[in-house]
PDB file of C-alpha atoms in Angstrom:
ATOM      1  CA  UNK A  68      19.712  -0.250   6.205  1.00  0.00           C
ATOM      2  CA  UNK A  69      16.566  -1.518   6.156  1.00  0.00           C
ATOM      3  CA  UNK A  70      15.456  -3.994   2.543  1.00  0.00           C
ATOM      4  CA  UNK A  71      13.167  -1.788   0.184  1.00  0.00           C
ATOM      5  CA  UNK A  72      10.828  -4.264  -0.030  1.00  0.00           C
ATOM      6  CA  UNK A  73      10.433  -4.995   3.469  1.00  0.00           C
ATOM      7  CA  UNK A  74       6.592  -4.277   5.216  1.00  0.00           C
ATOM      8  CA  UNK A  75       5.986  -0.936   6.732  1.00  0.00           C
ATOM      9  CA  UNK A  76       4.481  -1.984  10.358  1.00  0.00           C
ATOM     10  CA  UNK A  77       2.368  -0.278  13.019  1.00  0.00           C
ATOM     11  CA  UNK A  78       5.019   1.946  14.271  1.00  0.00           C
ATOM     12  CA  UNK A  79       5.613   3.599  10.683  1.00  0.00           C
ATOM     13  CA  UNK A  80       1.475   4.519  11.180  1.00  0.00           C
ATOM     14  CA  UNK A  81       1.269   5.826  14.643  1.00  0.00           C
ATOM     15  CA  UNK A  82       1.941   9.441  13.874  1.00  0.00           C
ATOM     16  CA  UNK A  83      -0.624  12.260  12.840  1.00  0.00           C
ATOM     17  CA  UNK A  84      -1.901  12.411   9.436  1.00  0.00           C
ATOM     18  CA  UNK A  85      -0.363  15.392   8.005  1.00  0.00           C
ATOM     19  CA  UNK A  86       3.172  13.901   9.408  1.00  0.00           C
ATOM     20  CA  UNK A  87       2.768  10.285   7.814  1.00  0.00           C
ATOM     21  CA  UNK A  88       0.931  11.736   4.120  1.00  0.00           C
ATOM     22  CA  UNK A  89       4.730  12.910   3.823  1.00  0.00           C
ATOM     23  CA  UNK A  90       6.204  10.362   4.364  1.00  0.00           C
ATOM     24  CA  UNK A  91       3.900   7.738   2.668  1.00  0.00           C
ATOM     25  CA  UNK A  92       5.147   9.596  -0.949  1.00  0.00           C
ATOM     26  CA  UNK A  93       6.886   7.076  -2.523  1.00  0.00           C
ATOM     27  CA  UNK A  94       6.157   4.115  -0.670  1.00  0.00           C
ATOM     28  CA  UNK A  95       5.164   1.090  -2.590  1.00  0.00           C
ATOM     29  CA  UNK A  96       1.043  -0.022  -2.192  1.00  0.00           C
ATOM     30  CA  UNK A  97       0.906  -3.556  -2.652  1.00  0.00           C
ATOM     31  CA  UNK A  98      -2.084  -5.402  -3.654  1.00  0.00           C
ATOM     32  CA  UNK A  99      -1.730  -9.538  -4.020  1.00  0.00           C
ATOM     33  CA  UNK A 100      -5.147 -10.457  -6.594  1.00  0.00           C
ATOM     34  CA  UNK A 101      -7.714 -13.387  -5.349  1.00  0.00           C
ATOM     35  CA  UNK A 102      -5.564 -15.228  -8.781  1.00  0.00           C
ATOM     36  CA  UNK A 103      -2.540 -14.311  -7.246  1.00  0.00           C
ATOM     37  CA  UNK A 104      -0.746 -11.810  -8.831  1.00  0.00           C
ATOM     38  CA  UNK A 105       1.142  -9.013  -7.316  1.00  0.00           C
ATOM     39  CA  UNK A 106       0.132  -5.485  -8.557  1.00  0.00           C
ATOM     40  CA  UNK A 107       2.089  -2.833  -7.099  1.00  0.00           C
ATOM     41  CA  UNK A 108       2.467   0.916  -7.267  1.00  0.00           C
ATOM     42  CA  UNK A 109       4.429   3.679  -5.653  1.00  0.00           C
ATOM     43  CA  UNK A 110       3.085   6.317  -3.999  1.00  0.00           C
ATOM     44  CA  UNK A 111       2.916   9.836  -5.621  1.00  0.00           C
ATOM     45  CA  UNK A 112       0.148  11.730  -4.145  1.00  0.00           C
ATOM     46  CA  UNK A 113      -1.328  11.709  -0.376  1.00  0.00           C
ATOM     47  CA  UNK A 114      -3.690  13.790   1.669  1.00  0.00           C
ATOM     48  CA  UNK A 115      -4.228  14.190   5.443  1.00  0.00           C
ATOM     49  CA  UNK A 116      -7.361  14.391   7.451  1.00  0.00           C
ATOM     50  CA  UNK A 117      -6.863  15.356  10.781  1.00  0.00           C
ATOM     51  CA  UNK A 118      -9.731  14.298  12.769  1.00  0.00           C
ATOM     52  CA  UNK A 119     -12.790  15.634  14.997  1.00  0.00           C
ATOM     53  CA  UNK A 120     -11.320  18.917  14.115  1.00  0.00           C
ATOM     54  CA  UNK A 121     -11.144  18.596  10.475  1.00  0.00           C
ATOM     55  CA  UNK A 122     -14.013  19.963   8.674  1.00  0.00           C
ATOM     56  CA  UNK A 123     -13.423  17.855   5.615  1.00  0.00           C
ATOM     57  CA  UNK A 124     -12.829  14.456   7.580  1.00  0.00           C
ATOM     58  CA  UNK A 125     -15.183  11.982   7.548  1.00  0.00           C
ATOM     59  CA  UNK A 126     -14.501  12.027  11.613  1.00  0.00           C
ATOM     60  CA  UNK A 127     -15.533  15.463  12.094  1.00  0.00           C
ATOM     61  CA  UNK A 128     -17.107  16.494  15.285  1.00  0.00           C
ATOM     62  CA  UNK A 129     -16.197  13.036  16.589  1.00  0.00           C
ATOM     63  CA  UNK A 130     -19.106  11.545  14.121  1.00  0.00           C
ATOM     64  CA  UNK A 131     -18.900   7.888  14.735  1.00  0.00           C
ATOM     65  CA  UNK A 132     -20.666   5.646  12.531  1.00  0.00           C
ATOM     66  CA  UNK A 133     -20.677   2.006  11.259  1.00  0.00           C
ATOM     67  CA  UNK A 134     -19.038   3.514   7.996  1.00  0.00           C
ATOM     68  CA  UNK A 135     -16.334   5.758   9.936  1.00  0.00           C
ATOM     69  CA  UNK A 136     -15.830   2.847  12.909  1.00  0.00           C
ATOM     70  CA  UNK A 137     -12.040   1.868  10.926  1.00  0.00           C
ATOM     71  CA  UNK A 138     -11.035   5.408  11.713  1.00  0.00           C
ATOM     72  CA  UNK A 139     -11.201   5.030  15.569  1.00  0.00           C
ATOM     73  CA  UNK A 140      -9.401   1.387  15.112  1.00  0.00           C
ATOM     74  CA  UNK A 141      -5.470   1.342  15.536  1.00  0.00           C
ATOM     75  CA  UNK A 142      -2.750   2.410  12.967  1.00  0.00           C
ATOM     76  CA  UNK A 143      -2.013   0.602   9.953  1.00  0.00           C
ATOM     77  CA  UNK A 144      -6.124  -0.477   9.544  1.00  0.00           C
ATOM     78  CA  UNK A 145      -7.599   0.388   5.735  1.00  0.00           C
ATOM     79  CA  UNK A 146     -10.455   2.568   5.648  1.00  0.00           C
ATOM     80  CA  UNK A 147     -12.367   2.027   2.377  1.00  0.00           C
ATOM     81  CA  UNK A 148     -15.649   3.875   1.740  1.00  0.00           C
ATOM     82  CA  UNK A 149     -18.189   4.198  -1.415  1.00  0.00           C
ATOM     83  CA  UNK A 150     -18.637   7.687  -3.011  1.00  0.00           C
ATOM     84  CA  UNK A 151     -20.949   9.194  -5.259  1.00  0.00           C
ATOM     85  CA  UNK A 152     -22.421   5.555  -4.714  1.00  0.00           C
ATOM     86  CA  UNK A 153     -19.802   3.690  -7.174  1.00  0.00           C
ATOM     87  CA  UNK A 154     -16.449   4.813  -6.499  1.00  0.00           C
ATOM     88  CA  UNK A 155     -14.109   3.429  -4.039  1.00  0.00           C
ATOM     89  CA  UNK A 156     -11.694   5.721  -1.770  1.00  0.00           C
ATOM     90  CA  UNK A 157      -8.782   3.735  -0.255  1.00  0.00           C
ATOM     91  CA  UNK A 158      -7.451   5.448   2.782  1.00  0.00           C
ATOM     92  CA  UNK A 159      -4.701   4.778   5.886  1.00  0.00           C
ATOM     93  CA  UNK A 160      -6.155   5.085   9.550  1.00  0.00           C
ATOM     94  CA  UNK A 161      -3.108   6.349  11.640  1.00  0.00           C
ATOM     95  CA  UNK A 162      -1.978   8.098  14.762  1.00  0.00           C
ATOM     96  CA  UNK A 163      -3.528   6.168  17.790  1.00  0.00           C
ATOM     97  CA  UNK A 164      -6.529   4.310  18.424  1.00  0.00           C
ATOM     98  CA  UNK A 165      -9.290   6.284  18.739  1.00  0.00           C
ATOM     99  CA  UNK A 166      -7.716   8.844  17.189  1.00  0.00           C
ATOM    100  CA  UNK A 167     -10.264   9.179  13.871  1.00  0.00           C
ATOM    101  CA  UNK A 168      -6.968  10.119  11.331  1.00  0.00           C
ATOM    102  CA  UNK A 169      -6.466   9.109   7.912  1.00  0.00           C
ATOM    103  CA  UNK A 170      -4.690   9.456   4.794  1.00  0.00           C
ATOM    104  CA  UNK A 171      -6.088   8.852   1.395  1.00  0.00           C
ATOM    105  CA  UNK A 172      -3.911   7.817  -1.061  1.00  0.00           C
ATOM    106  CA  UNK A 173      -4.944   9.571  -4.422  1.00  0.00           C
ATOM    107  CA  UNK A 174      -2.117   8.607  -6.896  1.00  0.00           C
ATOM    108  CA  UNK A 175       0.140   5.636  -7.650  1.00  0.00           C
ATOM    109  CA  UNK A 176       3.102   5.209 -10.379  1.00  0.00           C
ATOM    110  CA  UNK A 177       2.415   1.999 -11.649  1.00  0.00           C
ATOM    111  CA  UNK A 178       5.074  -0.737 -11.292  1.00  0.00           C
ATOM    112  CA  UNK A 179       4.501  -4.186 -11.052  1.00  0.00           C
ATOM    113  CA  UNK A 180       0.988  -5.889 -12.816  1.00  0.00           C
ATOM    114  CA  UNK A 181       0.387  -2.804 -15.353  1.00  0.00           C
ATOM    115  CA  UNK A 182      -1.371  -5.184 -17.682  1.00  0.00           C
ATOM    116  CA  UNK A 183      -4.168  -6.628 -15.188  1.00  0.00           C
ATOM    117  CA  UNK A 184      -4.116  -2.903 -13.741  1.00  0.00           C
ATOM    118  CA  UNK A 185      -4.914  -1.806 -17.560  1.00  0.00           C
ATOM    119  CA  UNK A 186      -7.382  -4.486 -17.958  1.00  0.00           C
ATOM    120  CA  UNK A 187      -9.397  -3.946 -14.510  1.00  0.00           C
ATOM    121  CA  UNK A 188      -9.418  -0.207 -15.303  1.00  0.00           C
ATOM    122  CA  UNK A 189     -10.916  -0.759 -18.628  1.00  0.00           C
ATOM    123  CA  UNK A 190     -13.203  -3.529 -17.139  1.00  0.00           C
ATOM    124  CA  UNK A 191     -14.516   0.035 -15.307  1.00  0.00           C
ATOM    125  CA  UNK A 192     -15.190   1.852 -17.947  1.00  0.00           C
ATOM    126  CA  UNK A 193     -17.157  -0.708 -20.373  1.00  0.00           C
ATOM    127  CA  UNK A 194     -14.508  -0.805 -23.238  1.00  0.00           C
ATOM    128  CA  UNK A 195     -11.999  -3.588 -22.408  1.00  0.00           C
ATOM    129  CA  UNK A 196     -10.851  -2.640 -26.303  1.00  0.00           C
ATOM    130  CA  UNK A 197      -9.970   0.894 -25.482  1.00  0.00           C
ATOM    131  CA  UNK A 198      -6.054   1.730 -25.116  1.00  0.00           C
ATOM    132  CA  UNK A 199      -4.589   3.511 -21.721  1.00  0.00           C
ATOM    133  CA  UNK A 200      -1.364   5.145 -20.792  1.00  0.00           C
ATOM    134  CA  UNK A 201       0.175   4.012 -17.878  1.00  0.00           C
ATOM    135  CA  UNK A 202       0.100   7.127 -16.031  1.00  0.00           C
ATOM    136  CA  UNK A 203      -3.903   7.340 -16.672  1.00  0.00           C
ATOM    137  CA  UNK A 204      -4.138   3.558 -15.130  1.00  0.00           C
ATOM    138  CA  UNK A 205      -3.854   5.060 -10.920  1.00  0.00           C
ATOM    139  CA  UNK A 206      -3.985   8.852 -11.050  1.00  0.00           C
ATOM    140  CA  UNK A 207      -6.687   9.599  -8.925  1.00  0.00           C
ATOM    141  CA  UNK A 208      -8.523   7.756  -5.985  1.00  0.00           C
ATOM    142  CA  UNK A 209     -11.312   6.078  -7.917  1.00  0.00           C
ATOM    143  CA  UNK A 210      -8.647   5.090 -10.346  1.00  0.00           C
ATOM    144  CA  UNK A 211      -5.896   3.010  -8.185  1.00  0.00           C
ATOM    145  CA  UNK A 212      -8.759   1.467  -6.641  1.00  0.00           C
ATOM    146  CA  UNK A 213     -10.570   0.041  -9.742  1.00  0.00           C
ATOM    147  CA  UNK A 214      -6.539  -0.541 -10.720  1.00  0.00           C
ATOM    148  CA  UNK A 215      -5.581  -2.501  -7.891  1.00  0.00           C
ATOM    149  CA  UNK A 216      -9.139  -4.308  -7.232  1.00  0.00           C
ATOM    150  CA  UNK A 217      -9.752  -2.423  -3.877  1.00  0.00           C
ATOM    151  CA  UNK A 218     -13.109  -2.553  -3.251  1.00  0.00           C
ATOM    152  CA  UNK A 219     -15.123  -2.544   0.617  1.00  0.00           C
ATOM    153  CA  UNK A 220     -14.000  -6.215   1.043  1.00  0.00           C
ATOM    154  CA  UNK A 221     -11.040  -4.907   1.106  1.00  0.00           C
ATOM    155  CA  UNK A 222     -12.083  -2.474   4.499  1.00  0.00           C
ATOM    156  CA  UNK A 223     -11.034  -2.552   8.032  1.00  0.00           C
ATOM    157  CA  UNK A 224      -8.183  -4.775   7.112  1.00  0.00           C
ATOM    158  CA  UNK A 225      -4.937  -4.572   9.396  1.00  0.00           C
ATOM    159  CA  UNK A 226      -1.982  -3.563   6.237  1.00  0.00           C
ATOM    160  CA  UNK A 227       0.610  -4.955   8.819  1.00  0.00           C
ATOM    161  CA  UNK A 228      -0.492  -7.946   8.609  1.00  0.00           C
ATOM    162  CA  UNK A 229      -2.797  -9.309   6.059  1.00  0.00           C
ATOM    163  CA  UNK A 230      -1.863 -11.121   2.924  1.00  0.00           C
ATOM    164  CA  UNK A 231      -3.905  -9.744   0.039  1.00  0.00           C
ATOM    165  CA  UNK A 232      -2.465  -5.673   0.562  1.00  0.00           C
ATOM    166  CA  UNK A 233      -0.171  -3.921   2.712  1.00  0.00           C
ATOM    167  CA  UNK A 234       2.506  -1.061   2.069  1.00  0.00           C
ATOM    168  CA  UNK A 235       6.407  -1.339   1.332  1.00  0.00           C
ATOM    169  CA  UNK A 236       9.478   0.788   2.333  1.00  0.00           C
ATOM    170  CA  UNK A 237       9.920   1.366  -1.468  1.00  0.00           C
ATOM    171  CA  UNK A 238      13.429   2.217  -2.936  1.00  0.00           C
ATOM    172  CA  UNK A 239      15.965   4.510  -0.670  1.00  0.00           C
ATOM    173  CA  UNK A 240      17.745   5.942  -3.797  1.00  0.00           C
ATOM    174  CA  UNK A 241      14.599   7.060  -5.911  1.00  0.00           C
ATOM    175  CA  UNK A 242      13.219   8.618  -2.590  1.00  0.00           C
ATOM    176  CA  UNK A 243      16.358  10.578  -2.100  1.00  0.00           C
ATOM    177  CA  UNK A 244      15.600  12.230  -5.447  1.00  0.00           C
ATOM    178  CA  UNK A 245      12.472  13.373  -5.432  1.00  0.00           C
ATOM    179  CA  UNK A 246      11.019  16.966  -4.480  1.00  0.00           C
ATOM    180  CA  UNK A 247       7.670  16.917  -2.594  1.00  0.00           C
ATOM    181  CA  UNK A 248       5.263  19.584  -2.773  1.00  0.00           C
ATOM    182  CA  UNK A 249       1.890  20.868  -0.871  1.00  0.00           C
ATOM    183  CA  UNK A 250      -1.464  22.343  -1.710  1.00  0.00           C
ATOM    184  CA  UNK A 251      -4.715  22.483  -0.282  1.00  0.00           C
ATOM    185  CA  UNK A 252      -6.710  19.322  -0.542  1.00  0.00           C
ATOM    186  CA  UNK A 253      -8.850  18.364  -3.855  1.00  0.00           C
ATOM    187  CA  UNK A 254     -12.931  18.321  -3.479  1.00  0.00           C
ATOM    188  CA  UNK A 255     -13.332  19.867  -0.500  1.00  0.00           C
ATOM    189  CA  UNK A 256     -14.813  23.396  -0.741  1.00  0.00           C
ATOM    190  CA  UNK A 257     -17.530  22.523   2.203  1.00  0.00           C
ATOM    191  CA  UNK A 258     -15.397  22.501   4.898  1.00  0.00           C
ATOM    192  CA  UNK A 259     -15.082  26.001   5.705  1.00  0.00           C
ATOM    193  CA  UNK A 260     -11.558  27.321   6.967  1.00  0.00           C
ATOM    194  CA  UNK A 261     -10.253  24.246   6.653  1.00  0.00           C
ATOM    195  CA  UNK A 262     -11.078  24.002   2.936  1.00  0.00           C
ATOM    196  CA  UNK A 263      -7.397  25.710   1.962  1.00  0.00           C
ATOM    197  CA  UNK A 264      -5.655  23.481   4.836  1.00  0.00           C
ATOM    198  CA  UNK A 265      -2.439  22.401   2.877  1.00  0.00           C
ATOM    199  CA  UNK A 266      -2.898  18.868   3.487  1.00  0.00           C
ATOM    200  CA  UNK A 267      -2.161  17.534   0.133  1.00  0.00           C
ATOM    201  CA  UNK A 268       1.436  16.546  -1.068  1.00  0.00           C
ATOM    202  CA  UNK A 269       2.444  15.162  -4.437  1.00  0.00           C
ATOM    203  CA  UNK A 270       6.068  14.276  -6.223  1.00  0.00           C
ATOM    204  CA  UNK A 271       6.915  17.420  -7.872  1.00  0.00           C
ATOM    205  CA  UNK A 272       6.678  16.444 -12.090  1.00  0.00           C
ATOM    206  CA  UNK A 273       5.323  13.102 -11.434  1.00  0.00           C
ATOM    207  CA  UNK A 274       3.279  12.320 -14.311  1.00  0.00           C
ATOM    208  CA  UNK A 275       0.882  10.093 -12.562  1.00  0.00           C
ATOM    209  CA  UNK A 276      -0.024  12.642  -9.858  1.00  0.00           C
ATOM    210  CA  UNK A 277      -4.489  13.093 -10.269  1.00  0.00           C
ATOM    211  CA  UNK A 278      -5.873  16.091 -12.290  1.00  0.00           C
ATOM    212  CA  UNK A 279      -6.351  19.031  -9.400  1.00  0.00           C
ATOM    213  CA  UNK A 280      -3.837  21.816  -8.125  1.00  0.00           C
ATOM    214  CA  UNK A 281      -0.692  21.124  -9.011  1.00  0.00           C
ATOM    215  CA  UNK A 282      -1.401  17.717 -10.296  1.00  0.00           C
ATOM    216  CA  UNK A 283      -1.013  16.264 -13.596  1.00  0.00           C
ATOM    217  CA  UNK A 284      -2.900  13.308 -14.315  1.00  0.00           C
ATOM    218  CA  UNK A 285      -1.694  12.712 -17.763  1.00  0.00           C
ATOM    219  CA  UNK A 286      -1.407  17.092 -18.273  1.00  0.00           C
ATOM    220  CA  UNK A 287       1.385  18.287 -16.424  1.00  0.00           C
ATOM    221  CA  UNK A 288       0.478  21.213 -14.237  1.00  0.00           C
ATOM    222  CA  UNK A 289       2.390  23.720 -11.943  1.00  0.00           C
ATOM    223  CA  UNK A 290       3.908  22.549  -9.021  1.00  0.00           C
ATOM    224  CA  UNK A 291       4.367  25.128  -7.010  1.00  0.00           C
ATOM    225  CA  UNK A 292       2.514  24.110  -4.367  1.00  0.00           C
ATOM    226  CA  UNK A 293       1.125  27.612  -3.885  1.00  0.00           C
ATOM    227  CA  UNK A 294      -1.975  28.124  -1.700  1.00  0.00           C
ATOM    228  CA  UNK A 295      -3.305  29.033   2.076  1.00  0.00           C
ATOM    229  CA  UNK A 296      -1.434  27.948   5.049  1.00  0.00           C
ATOM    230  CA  UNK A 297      -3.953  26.361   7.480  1.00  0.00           C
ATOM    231  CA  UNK A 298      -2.748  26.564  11.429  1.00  0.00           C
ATOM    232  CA  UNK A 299      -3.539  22.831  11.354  1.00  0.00           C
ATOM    233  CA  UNK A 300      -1.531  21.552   8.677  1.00  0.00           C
ATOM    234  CA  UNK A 301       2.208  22.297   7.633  1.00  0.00           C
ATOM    235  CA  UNK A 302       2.753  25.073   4.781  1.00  0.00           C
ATOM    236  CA  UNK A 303       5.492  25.560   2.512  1.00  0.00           C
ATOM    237  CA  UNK A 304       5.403  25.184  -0.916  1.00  0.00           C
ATOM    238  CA  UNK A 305       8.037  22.244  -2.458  1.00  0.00           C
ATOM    239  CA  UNK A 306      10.577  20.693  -0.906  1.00  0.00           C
ATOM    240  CA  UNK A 307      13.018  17.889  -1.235  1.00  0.00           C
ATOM    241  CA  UNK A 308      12.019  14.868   0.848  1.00  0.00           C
ATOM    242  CA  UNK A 309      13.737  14.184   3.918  1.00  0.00           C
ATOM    243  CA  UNK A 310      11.973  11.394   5.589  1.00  0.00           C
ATOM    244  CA  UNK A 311      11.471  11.928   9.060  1.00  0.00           C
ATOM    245  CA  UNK A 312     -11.154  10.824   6.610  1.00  0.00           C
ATOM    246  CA  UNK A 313     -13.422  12.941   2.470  1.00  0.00           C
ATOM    247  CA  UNK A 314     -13.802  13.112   4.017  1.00  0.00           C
ATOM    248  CA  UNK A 315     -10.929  11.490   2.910  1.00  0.00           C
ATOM    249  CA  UNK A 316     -10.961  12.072  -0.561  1.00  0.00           C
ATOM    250  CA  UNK A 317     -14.201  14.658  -1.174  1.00  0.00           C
ATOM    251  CA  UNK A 318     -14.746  14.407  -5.152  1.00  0.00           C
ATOM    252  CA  UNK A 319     -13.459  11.616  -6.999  1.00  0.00           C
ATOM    253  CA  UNK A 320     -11.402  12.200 -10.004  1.00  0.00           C
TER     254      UNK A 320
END
């Protein structure tokens, strides 16, 4: 059996998005500071955009640009982009090269650096004095980033091998517990049929899972995982787990 701890390489990655946003809930995100600290966090919440066909992927109708070049790049690169001009969006490029797939990662369960995490977040927000939950530090996209210090240096980076982040097995015997489910994808009204694609999965009663369908970001919410089945993405509502670009993201929460 392989060590929980141990790096998640390139083979893990080379798989379609929808497939790998499964299985990426409750991996551990791994983030080593410029002081070095680790900060970790486990995965809770993922969703999958599927490429040139994908309405709501930053990929869409094959649109290659300096910003979306990461996406064509192998699996296992980072894909971090700026929205609404200030908030960072930190996303998984998978599947195959030149196969524009990604998943963003849009909720962590703090576990290892909550203080700095608390700190940084606060930092954000302009009142270091202010108190925070935990499960307010990484529930959301914008959030884990400003959490974890991802920023657009942080970009293009191979996770399989650099020093400074990269992605964990995680723990065999809390992933054997949980329940999974699927919704449609937060933010991303635009993109036409594929806007109720159910390309979103979360751990069912998480409390760290990002305000939206289903979530709870610090308010629990239903997690039923009811919606529209897209032909492109898998439906169902929850399940247990068996482990087998917005645009990544659209709004920030």
């Amino acid at each position: 059996m392989e060590r929980a701890g141990r790096r998640l390489d390139r083979d893990f990655f080379a798989r379609k998005a929808d497939a790998l946003a499964v299985d990426l809930i409750g991996r551990v995100l791994v983030r080593v500071t410029d002081e070095g600290e680790r900060l970790a966090g486990r995965i809770v919440e993922t969703e999958a955009y599927l490429g040139p066909e994908d309405k709501a992927a930053h990929s869409a109708g094959w649109r290659r640009t300096p910003r979306t070049e990461p996406m064509f790049g192998p699996p296992g690169l980072s894909y971090v982009f700026l929205t609404y001009g200030m908030h960072h969006c930190f996303n998984i490029v998978c599947d195959r090269e030149g196969s524009p797939q990604a998943v963003l990662i849009r909720a962590l369960q703090p576990l290892e650096g909550l203080e700095t995490m608390r700190r940084q977040r606060l930092s954000h927000r302009g009142d270091p004095s202010r108190a925070m939950p935990d499960n307010y530090l990484c529930s959301g996209p914008a959030r884990l980033c400003q959490a974890m210090a991802i920023d657009r240096g942080l970009n293009a980076v191979d996770l399989t091998r650099c020093e400074r982040i990269w992605l964990e097995r995680g723990s065999e015997s809390s992933s054997e517990r949980m329940e999974i489910g699927n919704s449609a994808r937060i933010g991303v009204a635009y993109a036409e049929e594929w806007a109720d694609a159910r390309l979103r999965w979360f751990e069912v009663g998480s409390g760290h899972v990002s305000r939206g369908p289903e979530g709870s970001g610090g308010r629990r919410g239903a997690a039923d995982g009811s919606g529209i089945s897209s032909p492109a993405g898998p439906g169902g509502g929850t399940r247990t787990t068996e482990r087998a670009g917005a645009r990544p993201g659209g709004r920030t929460r």
